[in-house]
Each structure stands twice: as C-alpha cells, then as structure tokens.
Short mmCIF file of C-alpha atoms in Angstrom, two decimals:
data_model
loop_
_atom_site.label_atom_id
_atom_site.label_comp_id
_atom_site.label_asym_id
_atom_site.label_seq_id
_atom_site.Cartn_x
_atom_site.Cartn_y
_atom_site.Cartn_z
CA MET A 1 35.80 7.47 -22.34
CA ARG A 2 35.36 6.18 -25.98
CA ALA A 3 37.33 3.18 -25.61
CA ALA A 4 35.62 2.25 -22.21
CA ILE A 5 32.03 2.78 -24.10
CA ARG A 6 32.83 0.58 -27.24
CA GLY A 7 34.36 -2.26 -24.43
CA ALA A 8 31.25 -2.10 -22.57
CA TRP A 9 28.84 -1.85 -25.33
CA PRO A 10 28.13 -5.91 -26.16
CA GLU A 11 27.66 -6.51 -22.38
CA ALA A 12 25.37 -3.62 -21.90
CA GLN A 13 22.69 -5.76 -24.50
CA GLU A 14 23.39 -8.60 -23.44
CA ILE A 15 22.84 -7.45 -19.96
CA ALA A 16 19.88 -5.25 -21.25
CA ASN A 17 18.11 -8.48 -23.05
CA THR A 18 18.26 -10.78 -20.33
CA GLN A 19 17.62 -8.47 -17.01
CA LEU A 20 15.10 -6.76 -18.96
CA GLY A 21 14.28 -8.72 -21.79
CA ASP A 22 14.41 -5.54 -24.44
CA GLU A 23 17.74 -4.92 -26.38
CA ALA A 24 16.20 -1.45 -27.08
CA LEU A 25 16.55 -0.27 -23.17
CA ALA A 26 20.39 -0.63 -23.59
CA PRO A 27 20.66 2.98 -25.12
CA GLU A 28 18.50 4.82 -22.62
CA LEU A 29 20.26 3.18 -19.65
CA MET A 30 24.17 3.23 -21.49
CA GLU A 31 23.58 7.46 -21.25
CA VAL A 32 22.56 7.05 -17.92
CA ALA A 33 25.98 5.47 -17.04
CA ILE A 34 27.94 7.64 -19.31
CA GLN A 35 26.50 10.69 -17.57
CA GLN A 36 27.16 9.14 -14.28
CA THR A 37 30.81 7.79 -15.08
CA ALA A 38 31.40 11.32 -16.64
CA GLU A 39 30.82 13.17 -13.19
CA TYR A 40 32.45 10.35 -11.33
CA LEU A 41 35.44 10.46 -13.35
CA ALA A 42 35.77 15.16 -13.26
CA CYS A 43 36.16 14.35 -9.20
CA SER A 44 38.58 12.15 -9.04
CA SER A 45 42.37 11.31 -10.83
CA PRO A 46 42.93 10.29 -14.54
CA ILE A 47 42.74 6.92 -14.79
CA GLY A 48 42.88 3.96 -17.43
CA VAL A 49 40.67 2.58 -19.59
CA GLU A 50 39.80 -0.55 -17.70
CA GLN A 51 39.33 0.88 -14.63
CA THR A 52 36.75 3.34 -16.65
CA GLN A 53 35.09 0.30 -18.18
CA GLU A 54 34.49 -1.18 -14.74
CA ILE A 55 33.11 2.23 -13.64
CA LEU A 56 30.85 2.47 -16.10
CA SER A 57 29.89 -1.42 -15.81
CA ARG A 58 29.45 -0.73 -12.69
CA TYR A 59 27.00 2.71 -13.11
CA TYR A 60 25.18 0.46 -16.09
CA ARG A 61 24.23 -2.40 -14.23
CA ASN A 62 22.91 0.08 -11.39
CA ALA A 63 20.73 1.34 -14.24
CA VAL A 64 19.06 -1.62 -15.23
CA ARG A 65 18.68 -2.77 -11.51
CA ARG A 66 16.67 0.53 -10.91
CA LYS A 67 14.89 0.33 -14.40
CA LYS A 68 13.89 -3.38 -13.21
CA ARG A 69 12.05 -2.14 -10.44
CA ALA A 70 10.38 0.50 -11.92
CA THR A 71 8.77 -2.16 -14.71
CA GLN A 72 8.08 -4.82 -11.80
CA ARG A 73 6.23 -2.35 -9.55
CA LEU A 74 3.72 -1.87 -13.16
CA LEU A 75 3.86 -5.32 -14.31
CA PHE A 76 0.88 -7.37 -14.64
CA ARG A 77 0.59 -10.54 -15.67
CA GLY A 78 -1.88 -12.77 -17.05
CA SER A 79 -5.15 -12.19 -18.82
CA THR A 80 -8.01 -10.36 -17.98
CA ARG A 81 -10.47 -13.48 -17.14
CA GLU A 82 -7.37 -14.74 -14.64
CA ILE A 83 -7.29 -11.13 -12.98
CA GLU A 84 -11.16 -11.00 -12.45
CA PHE A 85 -10.89 -14.74 -11.00
CA LEU A 86 -8.35 -13.58 -8.31
CA LEU A 87 -10.52 -10.50 -7.71
CA PRO A 88 -13.68 -11.53 -4.98
CA SER A 89 -17.30 -11.61 -6.19
CA ALA A 90 -19.35 -8.68 -5.51
CA ARG A 91 -21.56 -11.87 -3.84
CA SER A 92 -18.88 -11.89 -0.94
CA PHE A 93 -19.80 -8.04 -0.42
CA GLU A 94 -23.45 -8.24 -0.18
CA SER A 95 -23.47 -9.93 3.57
CA ALA A 96 -21.31 -6.57 4.72
CA VAL A 97 -23.42 -4.17 2.75
CA GLU A 98 -26.45 -5.15 3.55
CA ALA A 99 -25.11 -5.30 7.80
CA ASP A 100 -24.32 -1.87 7.50
CA ILE A 101 -27.35 -0.98 5.88
CA ASP A 102 -28.97 -2.75 8.79
CA LEU A 103 -27.03 -1.25 11.36
CA GLY A 104 -27.83 1.92 9.73
CA LYS A 105 -31.44 1.81 10.33
CA ILE A 106 -30.83 0.59 13.89
CA LEU A 107 -28.72 3.44 14.78
CA ASP A 108 -31.15 5.46 13.00
CA GLU A 109 -33.82 4.88 16.18
CA THR A 110 -31.01 5.76 18.79
CA PRO A 111 -30.94 8.81 20.01
CA PRO A 112 -27.90 11.59 18.72
CA ASP A 113 -26.19 11.93 21.88
CA LEU A 114 -26.15 7.95 23.05
CA ARG A 115 -24.99 7.22 19.21
CA HIS A 116 -22.17 9.63 19.98
CA ALA A 117 -21.31 8.48 23.16
CA MET A 118 -21.64 5.02 21.53
CA LEU A 119 -19.21 5.59 18.91
CA MET A 120 -16.64 7.33 20.96
CA ARG A 121 -16.51 4.69 23.95
CA LEU A 122 -17.14 1.50 21.95
CA GLY A 123 -15.58 3.18 18.46
CA ALA A 124 -12.71 5.19 19.51
CA ARG A 125 -12.21 3.31 22.68
CA SER A 126 -12.36 6.89 24.60
CA SER A 127 -13.01 6.71 28.22
CA TRP A 128 -16.19 7.29 30.02
CA LYS A 129 -15.07 10.58 31.71
CA ASP A 130 -14.16 11.64 28.22
CA VAL A 131 -17.49 10.39 26.34
CA ALA A 132 -19.05 12.46 29.70
CA SER A 133 -17.64 15.31 28.97
CA ALA A 134 -18.37 15.48 25.54
CA THR A 135 -22.34 14.57 25.77
CA GLY A 136 -22.36 17.13 28.61
CA LYS A 137 -24.18 13.98 31.19
CA SER A 138 -22.56 12.67 34.18
CA MET A 139 -20.41 9.24 33.98
CA ASP A 140 -22.89 7.04 35.04
CA ALA A 141 -25.85 8.27 32.97
CA ILE A 142 -24.58 7.82 29.93
CA ARG A 143 -22.56 4.53 30.73
CA MET A 144 -26.32 3.39 31.84
CA GLY A 145 -27.76 4.69 28.44
CA CYS A 146 -25.12 3.24 26.37
CA ARG A 147 -26.00 -0.55 28.24
CA ARG A 148 -29.52 0.25 28.09
CA GLU A 149 -28.75 0.78 23.86
CA VAL A 150 -26.68 -2.16 23.50
CA GLU A 151 -28.85 -4.16 25.73
CA ARG A 152 -31.88 -3.03 23.14
CA ILE A 153 -29.80 -3.79 19.55
CA ARG A 154 -29.23 -7.41 20.66
CA LYS A 155 -32.83 -8.20 21.99
CA ARG A 156 -33.48 -6.43 17.82
CA PHE A 157 -30.75 -8.91 16.41
CA GLY A 158 -31.72 -12.17 18.87
CA VAL A 159 -28.08 -12.13 20.09
CA GLN A 160 -27.97 -13.43 23.69
CA GLY A 161 -25.70 -13.98 26.43
CA PRO A 162 -23.25 -11.77 27.51
CA GLY A 163 -22.88 -8.77 25.68
CA PRO A 164 -19.91 -5.96 25.22
CA LYS A 165 -19.16 -4.89 28.59
CA VAL A 166 -20.04 -1.20 28.47
#
C-alpha cells in the first residue's frame, strides 16, 4: 500500500492543482482514497503494487470529483457590483406590490363568503359543486354571486370585454 501511495502521490498533487486549483487539498483527498482502497483490499484477494496504485488512483479521482461538485455549488464568481447588476431592481417589483395592495383593497369590499367562493373557484379551480357545499349555498346562487362580483371588480378596474367564464 505504501509503495502504491508513493507512486500515486505526484499525480494526485497535479490533479488537485489542475482540477481544484489548490494543491493543499491533495492530502485530505488522498486520505479518503487510502481509506476506501484499504476497505476494498480487505475484501479482495492479494494484488500487486501496480493494481493497488490503479485502484487508489481511481478512488482519488472520485474524491476529487466529489470535492469539485461540492465547491461548484457554493462558488460565487464576480464582484458584488456584478451581482447587483444581475439582480432585478426594486422598481420592477413596485407594480406587482401595488397591484397586490389594490387587489387586497378591492377584495376587502367583497363579502367573505363570495371572496372564499371566488378563491376556491378561480384560484384553486374547485368545481361549483365543491364551492356550493363549502359555502352552504346552491350552485346557481353562488355562481351568480361570483359572476356579479367579478363584473363589479372589472368595472372598478375599467376592464371591458368578455371576462373569465365564472
């Protein structure tokens, strides 16, 4: 095993330097590879130094790949100025926030049972039968109430034309 480690060590340092950019990681990764190789050799028949070196190199390359994947997930390249440039500005969210506030105000004027029914039907896409049983009203009554409420909201926004089929 020692002879295999001595033979694989220069290549291991080179791989750590080229693949990970840090030669100092080689001992840590080699330790993992040595442990895995020892476990493999304990369960197999005796083999020569060259074969042991091949197995050790394979486990080492796997350890390098795992380390590379782990660091790639956490690697942030660029300066904070570049990152801020890539982020959407707060102004792009203003219209969405204002629409949310407006919708909240408009729905505050809607009776709670109709608001619940509209959210069930239009938001959760529940059937009219489910909406009627949840509100305790007939299907036709709740459907007409929702239709009138949607029309009221459309007039409030100044939207013309056919609305969603409620």
